[in-house]
Short mmCIF file of C-alpha atoms and ligand atoms in Angstrom, two decimals:
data_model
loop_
_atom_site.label_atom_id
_atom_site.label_comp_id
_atom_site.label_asym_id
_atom_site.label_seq_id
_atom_site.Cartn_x
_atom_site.Cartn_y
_atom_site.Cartn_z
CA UNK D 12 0.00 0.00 0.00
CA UNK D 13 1.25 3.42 -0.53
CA UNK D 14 2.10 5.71 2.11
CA UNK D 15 -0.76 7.12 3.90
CA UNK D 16 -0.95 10.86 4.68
CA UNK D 17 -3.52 12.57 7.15
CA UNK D 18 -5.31 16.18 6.19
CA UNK D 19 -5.36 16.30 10.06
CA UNK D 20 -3.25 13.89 11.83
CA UNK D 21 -4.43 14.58 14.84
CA UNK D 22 -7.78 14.73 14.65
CA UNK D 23 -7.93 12.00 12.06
CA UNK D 24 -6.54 9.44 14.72
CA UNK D 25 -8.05 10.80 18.07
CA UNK D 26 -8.43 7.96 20.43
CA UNK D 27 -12.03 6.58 20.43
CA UNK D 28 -12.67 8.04 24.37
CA UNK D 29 -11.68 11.56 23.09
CA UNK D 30 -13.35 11.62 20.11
CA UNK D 31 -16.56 10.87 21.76
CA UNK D 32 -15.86 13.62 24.31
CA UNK D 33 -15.56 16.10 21.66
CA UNK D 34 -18.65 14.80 19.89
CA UNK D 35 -20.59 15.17 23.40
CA UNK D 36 -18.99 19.13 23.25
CA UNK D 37 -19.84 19.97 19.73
CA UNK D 38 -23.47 18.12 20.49
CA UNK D 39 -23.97 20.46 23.44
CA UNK D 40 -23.61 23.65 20.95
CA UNK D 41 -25.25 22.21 17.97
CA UNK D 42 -28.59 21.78 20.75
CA UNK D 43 -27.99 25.39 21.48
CA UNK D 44 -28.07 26.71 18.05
CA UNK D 45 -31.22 23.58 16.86
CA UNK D 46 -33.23 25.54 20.46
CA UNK D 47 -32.96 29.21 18.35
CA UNK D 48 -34.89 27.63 15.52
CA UNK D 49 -38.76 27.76 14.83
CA UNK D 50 -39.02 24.17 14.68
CA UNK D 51 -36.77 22.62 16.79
CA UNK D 52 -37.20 25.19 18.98
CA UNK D 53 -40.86 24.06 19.59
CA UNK D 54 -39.58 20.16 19.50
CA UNK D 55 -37.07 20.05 21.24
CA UNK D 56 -38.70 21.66 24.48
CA UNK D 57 -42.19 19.13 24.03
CA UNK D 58 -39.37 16.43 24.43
CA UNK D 59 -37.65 17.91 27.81
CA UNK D 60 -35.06 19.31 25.81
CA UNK D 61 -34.53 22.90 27.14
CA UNK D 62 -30.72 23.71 27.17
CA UNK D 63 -27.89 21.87 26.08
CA UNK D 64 -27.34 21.42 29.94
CA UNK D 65 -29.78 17.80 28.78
CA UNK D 66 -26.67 16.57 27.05
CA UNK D 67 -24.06 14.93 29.36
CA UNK D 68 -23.06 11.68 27.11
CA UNK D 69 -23.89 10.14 24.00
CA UNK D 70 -26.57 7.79 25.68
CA UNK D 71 -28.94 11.83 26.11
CA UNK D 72 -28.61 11.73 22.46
CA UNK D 73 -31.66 9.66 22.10
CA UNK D 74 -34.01 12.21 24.31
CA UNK D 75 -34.08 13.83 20.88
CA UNK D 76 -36.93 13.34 18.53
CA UNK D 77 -35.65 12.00 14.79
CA UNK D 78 -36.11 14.78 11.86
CA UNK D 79 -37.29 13.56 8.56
CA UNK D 80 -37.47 14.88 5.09
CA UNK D 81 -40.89 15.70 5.23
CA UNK D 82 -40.35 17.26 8.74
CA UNK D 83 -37.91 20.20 6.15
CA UNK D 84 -40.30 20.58 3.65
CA UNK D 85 -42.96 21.27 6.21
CA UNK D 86 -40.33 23.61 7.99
CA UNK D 87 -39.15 25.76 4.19
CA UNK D 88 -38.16 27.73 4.03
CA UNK D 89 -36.70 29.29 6.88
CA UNK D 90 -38.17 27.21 9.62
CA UNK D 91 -34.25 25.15 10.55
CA UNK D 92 -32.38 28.27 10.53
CA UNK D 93 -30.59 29.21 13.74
CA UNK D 94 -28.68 32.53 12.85
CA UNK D 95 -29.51 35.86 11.56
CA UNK D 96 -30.63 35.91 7.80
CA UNK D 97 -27.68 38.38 6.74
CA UNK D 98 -24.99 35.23 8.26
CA UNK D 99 -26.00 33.16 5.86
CA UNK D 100 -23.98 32.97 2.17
CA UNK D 101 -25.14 30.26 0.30
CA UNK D 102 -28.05 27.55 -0.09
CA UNK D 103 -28.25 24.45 -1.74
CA UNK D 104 -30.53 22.45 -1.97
CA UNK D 105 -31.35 18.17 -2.79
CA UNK D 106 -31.71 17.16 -6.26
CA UNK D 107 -35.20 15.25 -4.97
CA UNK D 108 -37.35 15.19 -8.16
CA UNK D 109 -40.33 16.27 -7.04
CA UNK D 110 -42.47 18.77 -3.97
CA UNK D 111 -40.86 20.89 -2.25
CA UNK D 112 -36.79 21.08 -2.44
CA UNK D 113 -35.28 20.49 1.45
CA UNK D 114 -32.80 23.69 1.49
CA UNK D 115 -30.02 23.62 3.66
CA UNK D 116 -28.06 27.03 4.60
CA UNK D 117 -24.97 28.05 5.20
CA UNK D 118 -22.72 30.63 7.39
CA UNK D 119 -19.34 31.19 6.65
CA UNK D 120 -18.15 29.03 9.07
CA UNK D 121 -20.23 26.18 7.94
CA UNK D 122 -18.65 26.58 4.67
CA UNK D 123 -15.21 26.77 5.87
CA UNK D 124 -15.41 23.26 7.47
CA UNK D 125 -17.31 22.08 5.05
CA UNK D 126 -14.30 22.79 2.78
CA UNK D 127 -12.23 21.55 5.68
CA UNK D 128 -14.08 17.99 5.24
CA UNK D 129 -13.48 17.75 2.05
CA UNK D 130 -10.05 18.71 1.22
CA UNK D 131 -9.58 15.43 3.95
CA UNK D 132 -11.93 13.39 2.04
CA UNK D 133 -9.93 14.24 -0.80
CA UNK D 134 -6.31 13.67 0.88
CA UNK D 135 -7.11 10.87 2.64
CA UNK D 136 -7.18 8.98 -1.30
CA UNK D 137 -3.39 10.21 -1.69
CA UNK D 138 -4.31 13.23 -3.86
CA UNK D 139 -1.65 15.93 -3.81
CA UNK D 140 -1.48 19.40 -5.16
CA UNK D 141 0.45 17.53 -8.05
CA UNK D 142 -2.69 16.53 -9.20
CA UNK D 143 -5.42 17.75 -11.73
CA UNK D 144 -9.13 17.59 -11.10
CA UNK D 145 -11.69 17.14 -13.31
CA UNK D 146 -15.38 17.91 -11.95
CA UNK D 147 -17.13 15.92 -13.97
CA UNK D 148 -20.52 16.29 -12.11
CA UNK D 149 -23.28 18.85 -12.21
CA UNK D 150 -22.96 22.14 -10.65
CA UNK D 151 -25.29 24.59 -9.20
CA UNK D 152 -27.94 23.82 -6.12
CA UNK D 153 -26.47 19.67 -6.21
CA UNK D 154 -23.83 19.73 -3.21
CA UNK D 155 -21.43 17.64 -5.60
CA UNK D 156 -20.13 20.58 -7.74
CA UNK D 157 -19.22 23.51 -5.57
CA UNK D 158 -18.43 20.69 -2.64
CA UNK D 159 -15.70 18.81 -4.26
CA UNK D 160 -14.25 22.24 -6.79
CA UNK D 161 -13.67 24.09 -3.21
CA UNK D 162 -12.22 20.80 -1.06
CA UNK D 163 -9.95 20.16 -4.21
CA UNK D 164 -8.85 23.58 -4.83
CA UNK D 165 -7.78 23.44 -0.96
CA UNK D 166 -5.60 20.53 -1.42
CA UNK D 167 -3.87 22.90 -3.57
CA UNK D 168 -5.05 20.65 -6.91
CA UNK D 169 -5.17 22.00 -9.83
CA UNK D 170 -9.24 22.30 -10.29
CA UNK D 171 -10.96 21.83 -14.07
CA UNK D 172 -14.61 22.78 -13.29
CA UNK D 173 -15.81 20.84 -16.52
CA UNK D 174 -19.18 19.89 -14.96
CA UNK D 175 -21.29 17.05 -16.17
CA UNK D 176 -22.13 15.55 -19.49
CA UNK D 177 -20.87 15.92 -23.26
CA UNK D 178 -17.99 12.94 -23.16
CA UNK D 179 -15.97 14.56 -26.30
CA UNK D 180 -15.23 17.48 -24.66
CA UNK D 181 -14.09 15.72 -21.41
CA UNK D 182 -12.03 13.76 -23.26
CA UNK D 183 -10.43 16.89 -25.15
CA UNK D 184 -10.01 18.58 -21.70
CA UNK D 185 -7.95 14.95 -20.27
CA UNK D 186 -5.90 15.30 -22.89
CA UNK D 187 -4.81 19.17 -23.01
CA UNK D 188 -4.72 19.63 -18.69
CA UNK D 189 -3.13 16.02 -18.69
CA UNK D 190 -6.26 15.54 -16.05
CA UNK D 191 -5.02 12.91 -13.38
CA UNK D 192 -8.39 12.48 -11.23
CA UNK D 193 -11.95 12.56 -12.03
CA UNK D 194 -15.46 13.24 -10.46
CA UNK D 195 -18.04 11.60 -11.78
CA UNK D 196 -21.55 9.32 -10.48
CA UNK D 197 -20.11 5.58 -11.27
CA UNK D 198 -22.67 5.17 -13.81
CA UNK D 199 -21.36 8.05 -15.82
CA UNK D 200 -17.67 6.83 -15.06
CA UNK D 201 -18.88 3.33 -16.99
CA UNK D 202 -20.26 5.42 -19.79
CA UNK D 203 -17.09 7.67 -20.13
CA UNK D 204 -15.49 4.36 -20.76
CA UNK D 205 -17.64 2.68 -23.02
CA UNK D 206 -17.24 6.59 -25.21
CA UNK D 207 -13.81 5.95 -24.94
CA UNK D 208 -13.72 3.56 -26.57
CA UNK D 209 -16.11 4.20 -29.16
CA UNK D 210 -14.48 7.12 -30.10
CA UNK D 211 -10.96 5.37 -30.11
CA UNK D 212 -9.67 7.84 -27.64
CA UNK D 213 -6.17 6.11 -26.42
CA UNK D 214 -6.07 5.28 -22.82
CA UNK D 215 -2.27 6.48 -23.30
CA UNK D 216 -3.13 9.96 -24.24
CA UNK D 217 -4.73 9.75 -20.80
CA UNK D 218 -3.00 10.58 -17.19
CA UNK D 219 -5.94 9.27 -15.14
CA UNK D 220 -4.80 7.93 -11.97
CA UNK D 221 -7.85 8.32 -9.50
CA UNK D 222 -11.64 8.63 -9.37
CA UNK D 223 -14.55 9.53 -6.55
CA UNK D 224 -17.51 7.92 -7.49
CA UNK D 225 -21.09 8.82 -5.49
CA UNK D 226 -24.28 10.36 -5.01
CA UNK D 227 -25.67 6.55 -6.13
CA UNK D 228 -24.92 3.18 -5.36
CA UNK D 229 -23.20 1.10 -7.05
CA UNK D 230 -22.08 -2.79 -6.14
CA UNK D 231 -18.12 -3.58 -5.46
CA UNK D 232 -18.17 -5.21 -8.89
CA UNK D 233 -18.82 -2.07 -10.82
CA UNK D 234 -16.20 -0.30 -9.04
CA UNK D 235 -13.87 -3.12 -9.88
CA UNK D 236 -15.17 -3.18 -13.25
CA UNK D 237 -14.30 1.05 -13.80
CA UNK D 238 -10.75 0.19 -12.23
CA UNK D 239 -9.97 -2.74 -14.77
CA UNK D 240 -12.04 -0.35 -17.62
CA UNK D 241 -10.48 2.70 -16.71
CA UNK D 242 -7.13 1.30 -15.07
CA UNK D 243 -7.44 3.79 -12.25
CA UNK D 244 -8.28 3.12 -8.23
CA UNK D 245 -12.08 4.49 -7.27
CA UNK D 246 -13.02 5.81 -4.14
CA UNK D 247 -16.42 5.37 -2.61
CA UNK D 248 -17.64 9.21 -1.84
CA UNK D 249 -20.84 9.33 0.36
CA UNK D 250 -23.37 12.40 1.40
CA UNK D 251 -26.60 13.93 1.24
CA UNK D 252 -27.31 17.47 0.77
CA UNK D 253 -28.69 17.65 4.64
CA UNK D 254 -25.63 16.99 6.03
CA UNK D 255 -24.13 19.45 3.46
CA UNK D 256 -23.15 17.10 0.28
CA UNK D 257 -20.25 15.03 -0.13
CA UNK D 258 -17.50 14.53 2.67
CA UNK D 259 -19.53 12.65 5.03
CA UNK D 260 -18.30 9.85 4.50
CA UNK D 261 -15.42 8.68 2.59
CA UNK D 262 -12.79 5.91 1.37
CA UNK D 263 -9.12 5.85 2.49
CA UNK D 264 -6.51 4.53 0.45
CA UNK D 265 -7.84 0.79 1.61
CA UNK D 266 -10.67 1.15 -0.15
CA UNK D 267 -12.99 -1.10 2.77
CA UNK D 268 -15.77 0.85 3.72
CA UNK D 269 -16.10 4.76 4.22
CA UNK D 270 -14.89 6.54 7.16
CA UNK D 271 -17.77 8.50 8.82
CA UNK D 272 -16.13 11.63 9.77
CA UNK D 273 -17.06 11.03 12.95
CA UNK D 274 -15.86 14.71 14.44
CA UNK D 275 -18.35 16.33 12.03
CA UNK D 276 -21.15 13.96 12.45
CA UNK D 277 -22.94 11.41 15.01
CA UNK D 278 -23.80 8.32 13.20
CA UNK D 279 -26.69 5.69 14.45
CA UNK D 280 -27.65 2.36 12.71
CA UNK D 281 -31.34 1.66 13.52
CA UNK D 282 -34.11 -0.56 12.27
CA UNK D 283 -35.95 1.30 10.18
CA UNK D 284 -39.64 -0.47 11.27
CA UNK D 285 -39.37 -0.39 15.00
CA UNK D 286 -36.67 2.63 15.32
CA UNK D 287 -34.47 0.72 17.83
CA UNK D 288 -30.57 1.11 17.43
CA UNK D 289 -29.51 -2.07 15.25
CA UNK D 290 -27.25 -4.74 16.98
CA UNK D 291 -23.35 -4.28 16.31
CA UNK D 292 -22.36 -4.60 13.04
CA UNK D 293 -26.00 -5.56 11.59
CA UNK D 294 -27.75 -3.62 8.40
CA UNK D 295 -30.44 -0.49 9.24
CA UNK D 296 -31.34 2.57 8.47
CA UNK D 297 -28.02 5.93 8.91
CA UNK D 298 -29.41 8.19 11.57
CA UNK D 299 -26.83 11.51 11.37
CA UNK D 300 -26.66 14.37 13.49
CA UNK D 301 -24.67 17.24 12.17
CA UNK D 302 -21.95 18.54 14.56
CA UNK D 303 -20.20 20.56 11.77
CA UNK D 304 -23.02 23.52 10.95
CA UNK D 305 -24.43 26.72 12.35
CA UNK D 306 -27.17 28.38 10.35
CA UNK D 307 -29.18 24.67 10.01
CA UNK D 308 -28.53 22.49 13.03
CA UNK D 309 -30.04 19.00 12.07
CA UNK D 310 -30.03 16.20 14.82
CA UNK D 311 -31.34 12.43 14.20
CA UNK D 312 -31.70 12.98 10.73
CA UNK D 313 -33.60 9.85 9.40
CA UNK D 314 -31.19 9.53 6.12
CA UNK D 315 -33.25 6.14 4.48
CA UNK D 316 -29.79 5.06 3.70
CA UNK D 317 -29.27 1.05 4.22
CA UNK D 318 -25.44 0.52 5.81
CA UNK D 319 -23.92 -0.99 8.90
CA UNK D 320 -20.62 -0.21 10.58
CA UNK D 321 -17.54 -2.23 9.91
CA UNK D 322 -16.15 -3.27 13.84
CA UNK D 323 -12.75 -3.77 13.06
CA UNK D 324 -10.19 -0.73 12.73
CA UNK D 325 -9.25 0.43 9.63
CA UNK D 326 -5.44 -0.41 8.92
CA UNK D 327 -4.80 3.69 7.84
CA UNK D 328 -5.21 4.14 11.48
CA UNK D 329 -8.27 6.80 11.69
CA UNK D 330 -10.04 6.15 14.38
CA UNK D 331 -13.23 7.54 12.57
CA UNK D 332 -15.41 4.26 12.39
CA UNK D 333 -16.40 2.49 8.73
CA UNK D 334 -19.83 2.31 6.75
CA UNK D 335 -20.27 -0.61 4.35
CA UNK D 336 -21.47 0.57 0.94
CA UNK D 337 -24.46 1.94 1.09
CA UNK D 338 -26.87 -0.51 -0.66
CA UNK D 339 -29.64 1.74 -1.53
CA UNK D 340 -32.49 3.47 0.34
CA UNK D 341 -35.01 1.74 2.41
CA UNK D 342 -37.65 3.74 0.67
CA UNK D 343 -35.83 2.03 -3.22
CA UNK D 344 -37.05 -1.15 -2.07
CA UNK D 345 -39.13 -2.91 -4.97
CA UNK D 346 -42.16 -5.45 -3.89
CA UNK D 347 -42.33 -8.01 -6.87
CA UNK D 348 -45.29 -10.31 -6.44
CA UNK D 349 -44.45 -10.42 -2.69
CA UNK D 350 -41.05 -10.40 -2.65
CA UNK D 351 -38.90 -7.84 -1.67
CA UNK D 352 -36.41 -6.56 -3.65
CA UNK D 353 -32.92 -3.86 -4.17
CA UNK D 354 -31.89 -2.74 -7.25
CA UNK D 355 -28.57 -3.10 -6.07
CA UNK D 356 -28.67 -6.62 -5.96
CA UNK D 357 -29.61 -6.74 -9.49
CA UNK D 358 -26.63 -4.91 -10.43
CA UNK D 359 -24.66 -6.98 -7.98
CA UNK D 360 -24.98 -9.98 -10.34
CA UNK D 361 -25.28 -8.44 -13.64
CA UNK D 362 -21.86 -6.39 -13.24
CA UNK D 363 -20.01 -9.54 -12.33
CA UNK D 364 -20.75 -10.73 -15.78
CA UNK D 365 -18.15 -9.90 -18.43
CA UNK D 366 -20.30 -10.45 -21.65
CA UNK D 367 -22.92 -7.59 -19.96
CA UNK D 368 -22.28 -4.08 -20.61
CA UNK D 369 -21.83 -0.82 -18.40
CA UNK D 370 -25.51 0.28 -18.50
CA UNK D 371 -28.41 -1.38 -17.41
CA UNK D 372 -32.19 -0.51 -16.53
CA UNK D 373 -34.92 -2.32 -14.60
CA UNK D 374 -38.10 -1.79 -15.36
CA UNK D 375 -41.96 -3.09 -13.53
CA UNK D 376 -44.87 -3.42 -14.67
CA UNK D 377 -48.42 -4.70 -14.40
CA UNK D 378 -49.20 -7.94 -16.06
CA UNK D 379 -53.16 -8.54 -14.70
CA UNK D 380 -53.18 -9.48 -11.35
CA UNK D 381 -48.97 -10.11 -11.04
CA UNK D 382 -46.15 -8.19 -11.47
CA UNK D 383 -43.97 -8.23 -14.42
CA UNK D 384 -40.19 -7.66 -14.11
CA UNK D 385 -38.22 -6.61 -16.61
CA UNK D 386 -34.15 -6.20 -16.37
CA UNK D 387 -33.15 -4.48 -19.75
CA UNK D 388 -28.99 -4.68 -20.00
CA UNK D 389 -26.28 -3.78 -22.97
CA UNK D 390 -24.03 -6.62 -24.19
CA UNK D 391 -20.51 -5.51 -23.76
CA UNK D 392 -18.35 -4.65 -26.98
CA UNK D 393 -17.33 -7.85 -28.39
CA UNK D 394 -20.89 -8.97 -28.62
CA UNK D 395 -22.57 -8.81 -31.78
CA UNK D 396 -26.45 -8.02 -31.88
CA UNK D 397 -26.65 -10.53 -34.82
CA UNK D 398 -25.72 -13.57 -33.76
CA UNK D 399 -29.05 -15.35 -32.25
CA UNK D 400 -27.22 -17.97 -30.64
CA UNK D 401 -24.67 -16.44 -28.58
CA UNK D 402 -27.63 -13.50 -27.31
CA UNK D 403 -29.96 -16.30 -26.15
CA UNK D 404 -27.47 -18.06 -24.42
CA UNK D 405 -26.23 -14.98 -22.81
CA UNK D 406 -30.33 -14.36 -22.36
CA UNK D 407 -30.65 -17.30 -20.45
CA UNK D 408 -27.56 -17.51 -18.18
CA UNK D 409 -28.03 -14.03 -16.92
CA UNK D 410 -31.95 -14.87 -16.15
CA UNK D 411 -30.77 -17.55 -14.25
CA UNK D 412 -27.99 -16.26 -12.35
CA UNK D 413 -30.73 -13.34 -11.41
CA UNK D 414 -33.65 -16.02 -10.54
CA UNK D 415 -31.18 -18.36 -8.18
CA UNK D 416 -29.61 -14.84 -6.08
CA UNK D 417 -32.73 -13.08 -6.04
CA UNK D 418 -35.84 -15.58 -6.25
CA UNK D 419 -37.70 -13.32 -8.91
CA UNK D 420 -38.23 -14.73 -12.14
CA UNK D 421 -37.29 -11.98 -14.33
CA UNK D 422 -37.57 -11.21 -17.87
CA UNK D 423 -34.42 -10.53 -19.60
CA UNK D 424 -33.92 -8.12 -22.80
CA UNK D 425 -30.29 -7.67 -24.48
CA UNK D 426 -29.55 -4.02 -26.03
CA UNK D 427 -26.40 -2.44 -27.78
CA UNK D 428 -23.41 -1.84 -26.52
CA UNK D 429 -24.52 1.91 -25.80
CA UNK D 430 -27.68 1.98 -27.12
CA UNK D 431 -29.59 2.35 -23.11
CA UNK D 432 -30.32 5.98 -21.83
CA UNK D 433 -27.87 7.95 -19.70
CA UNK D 434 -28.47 10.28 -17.13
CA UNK D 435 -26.39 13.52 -16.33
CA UNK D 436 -26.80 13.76 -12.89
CA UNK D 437 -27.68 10.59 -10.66
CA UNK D 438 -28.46 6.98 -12.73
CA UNK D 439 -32.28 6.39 -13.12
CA UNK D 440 -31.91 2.50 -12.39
CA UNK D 441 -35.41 1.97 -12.15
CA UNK D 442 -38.79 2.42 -13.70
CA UNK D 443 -42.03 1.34 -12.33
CA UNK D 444 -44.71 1.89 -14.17
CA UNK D 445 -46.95 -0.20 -12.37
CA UNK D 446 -47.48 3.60 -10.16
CA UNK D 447 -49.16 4.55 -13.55
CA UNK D 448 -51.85 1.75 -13.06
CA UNK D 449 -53.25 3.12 -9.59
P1 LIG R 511 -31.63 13.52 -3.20
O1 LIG R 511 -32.01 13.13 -1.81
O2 LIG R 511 -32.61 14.37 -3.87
O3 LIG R 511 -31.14 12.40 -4.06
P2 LIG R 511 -28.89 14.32 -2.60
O4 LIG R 511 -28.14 14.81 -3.74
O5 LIG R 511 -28.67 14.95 -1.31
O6 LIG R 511 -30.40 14.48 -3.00
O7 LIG R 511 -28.63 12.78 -2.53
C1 LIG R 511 -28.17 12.11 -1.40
C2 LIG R 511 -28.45 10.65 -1.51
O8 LIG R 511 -27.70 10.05 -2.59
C3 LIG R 511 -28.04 9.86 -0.30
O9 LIG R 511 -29.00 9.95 0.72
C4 LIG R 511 -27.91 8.46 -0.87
O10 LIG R 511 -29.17 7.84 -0.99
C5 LIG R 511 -27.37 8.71 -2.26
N1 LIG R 511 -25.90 8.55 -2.25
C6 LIG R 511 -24.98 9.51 -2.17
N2 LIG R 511 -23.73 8.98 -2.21
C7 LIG R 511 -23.87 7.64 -2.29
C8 LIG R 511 -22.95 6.54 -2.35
N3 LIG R 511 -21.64 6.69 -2.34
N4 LIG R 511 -23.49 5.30 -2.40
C9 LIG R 511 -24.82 5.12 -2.40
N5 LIG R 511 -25.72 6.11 -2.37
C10 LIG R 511 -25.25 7.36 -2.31
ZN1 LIG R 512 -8.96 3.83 6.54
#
């Protein structure tokens, strides 16, 4: 393994007892600031709450009520800020498709360790200033733009704020900055490959060394699939826009699981149906309180995110503890004729497969009284659309491989290498169109 380097030694390896302490302190103020807004304010004090005088350990964390998306849409647009309107500098807000957007806010503190978090992030994969950063995700309200261009540009990289979309020109911009580390969503990292390729641009003409790939899941086969692809290491990148964007949690140089940054935020496991804390180590529902922001306190934020913690120590030596890959959302969970069902696991098997290609698309519907499953996939490049044969064995192999893992007969349909839609921003994995039906 190469060398490892720390953003912040010291804080990056604070013994477990301390850095609980100084999440109790940062707690305590983060209760202050949540009891100056309208709706916490109100909360907080129904549930005994009053004064951060109610927080002695981590244990008091749980005399305070869980927020929820719907509990910040019901609160916009002002209704979580804790500071004077003129503090705040900047918004953004989630890329959630539809009602109202959940806004977070910003002072110029927040934004300053918000930077902080991610110039570690960023470090913590062995980036230098040597390096040159391509942004190759959208800008504007999504955290992922303005998140990772200021982190890098603290690392002292050299920052190419590209953006998302239109492959020719990224590959134009590789080639003349000599661009050594990308930002992309993983599914757009598969289909800058399988352009690559189609527009014969030499993987020699290329300096590409590194990638963070986020803001969807994706299975440990597709990142091993863009690293053999791409012949560069990926690093898992986790966040939400309510606990800022990106930098919440993030992959070391081991690449096993992302380190929470536990100084910045308090993570809980719990099960999503009865709202206990989940036994060591066991799958549920990320609970995050935000230690790291002023203007929007958020505490016990309900993040639908489906993880566990990793209870071994990570061999970088950061103390900050581990999340397994985030396997979807608890509210992404398909029902097919009774049985439940994650994308993810679809893609889990179909990216293991080397005669499938880097885009793929699921897609439910009604068939009478039963549910009809579709899993639409491209062939990879050395599989041509004309040969029956070969396509129906293929057909059948990956039907069965999906039926024996996931106990849903589904129906399988072969497209061209390229040929299925891509998204800019975050993949759309999934249609259901039985919705339509209702
Ligand atoms: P929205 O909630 O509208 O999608 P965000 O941009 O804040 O808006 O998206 C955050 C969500 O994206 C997370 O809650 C999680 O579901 C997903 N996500 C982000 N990073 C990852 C990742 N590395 N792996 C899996 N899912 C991720
Ligand atoms: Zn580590």
């Amino acid at each position: 393994m190469p060398e490892i380097q720390y953003w912040e030694p010291d804080l990056e390896r604070l013994p477990r007892t301390e850095l609980e302490a100084l999440q109790v302190k940062k707690l305590r103020k983060s209760v202050e600031d949540a009891l100056r807004t309208p709706v916490y304010g109100e909360r907080l004090r129904k549930h005994g709450v009053t004064s951060s005088d109610c927080i002695k350990s981590l244990d008091d964390l749980r005399r305070i009520p869980f927020t929820t998306k719907n509990d910040l849409r019901d609160g916009f647009p002002y209704g979580f800020v804790s500071v004077p309107k003129d503090d705040i500098i900047r918004l953004h807000a989630s890329s959630g498709t539809t009602g109202i957007p959940t806004t977070i806010y910003f002072n110029k503190g927040d934004i300053a360790r918000w930077r902080n978090n991610m110039a570690r992030s960023i470090f913590a994969t062995g980036c230098t200033k040597s390096d040159v950063f391509q942004n190759m995700i959208t800008y504007g309200m999504f955290t992922g733009g303005l998140g990772f261009h200021y982190g890098a540009e603290e690392v002292g990289m050299l920052v190419i704020p590209s953006g998302a979309g239109n492959t020719a020109k990224q590959f134009r911009m590789m080639q003349d900055y000599g661009t050594t580390v990308l930002h992309a969503t993983p599914s757009f990292l598969l289909h800058v490959e399988s352009k690559m390729r189609e527009e014969g641009v030499a993987r020699d003409s290329l300096k590409l060394r590194k990638a963070f790939a986020g803001a969807e899941p994706y299975s440990e086969d597709t990142r091993r699939r863009i690293e053999g692809l791409l012949n560069i290491d990926v690093y898992n990148s986790y966040g939400l826009s309510e606990m800022n964007g990106p930098s919440v949690a993030f992959e070391c140089q081991c690449k096993s699981g992302l380190h929470l940054w536990e100084d910045s935020y308090i993570g809980e496991i719990i099960n999503p149906d009865t709202l206990e804390p989940a036994k060591e180590g066991e799958l549920g529902e990320l609970v995050l309180s935000c230690l790291c922001r002023e203007a929007t306190p958020l505490l016990r934020y309900r993040t639908r995110d489906l993880t566990a913690f990793y209870t071994e120590p990570c061999a970088c030596g950061r103390t900050h503890r581990r999340l397994r890959r985030i396997t979807g959302r608890s509210d992404d969970m398909l029902i097919i004729n009774g049985v439940n069902l994650f994308p993810s696991q679809i893609e889990e098997v179909i990216m293991a497969m080397k005669e499938v290609g880097n885009n793929y698309l699921i897609v439910v519907e009604k068939d009478g009284a039963l549910d009809r499953f579709t899993v639409k996939t491209e062939v990879g490049p050395d599989i041509f659309m004309d040969d029956a044969r070969i396509l129906n064995a293929l057909k059948e192999k990956i039907r069965k491989t999906l039926q024996t893992s996931i106990t849903v007969n589904p129906r399988v349909e072969l497209h061209e290498n390229g040929s299925l839609p891509v998204a800019e921003g975050k993949a759309k994995r999934v249609q259901d169109l039985r919705l339509k039906d209702i």
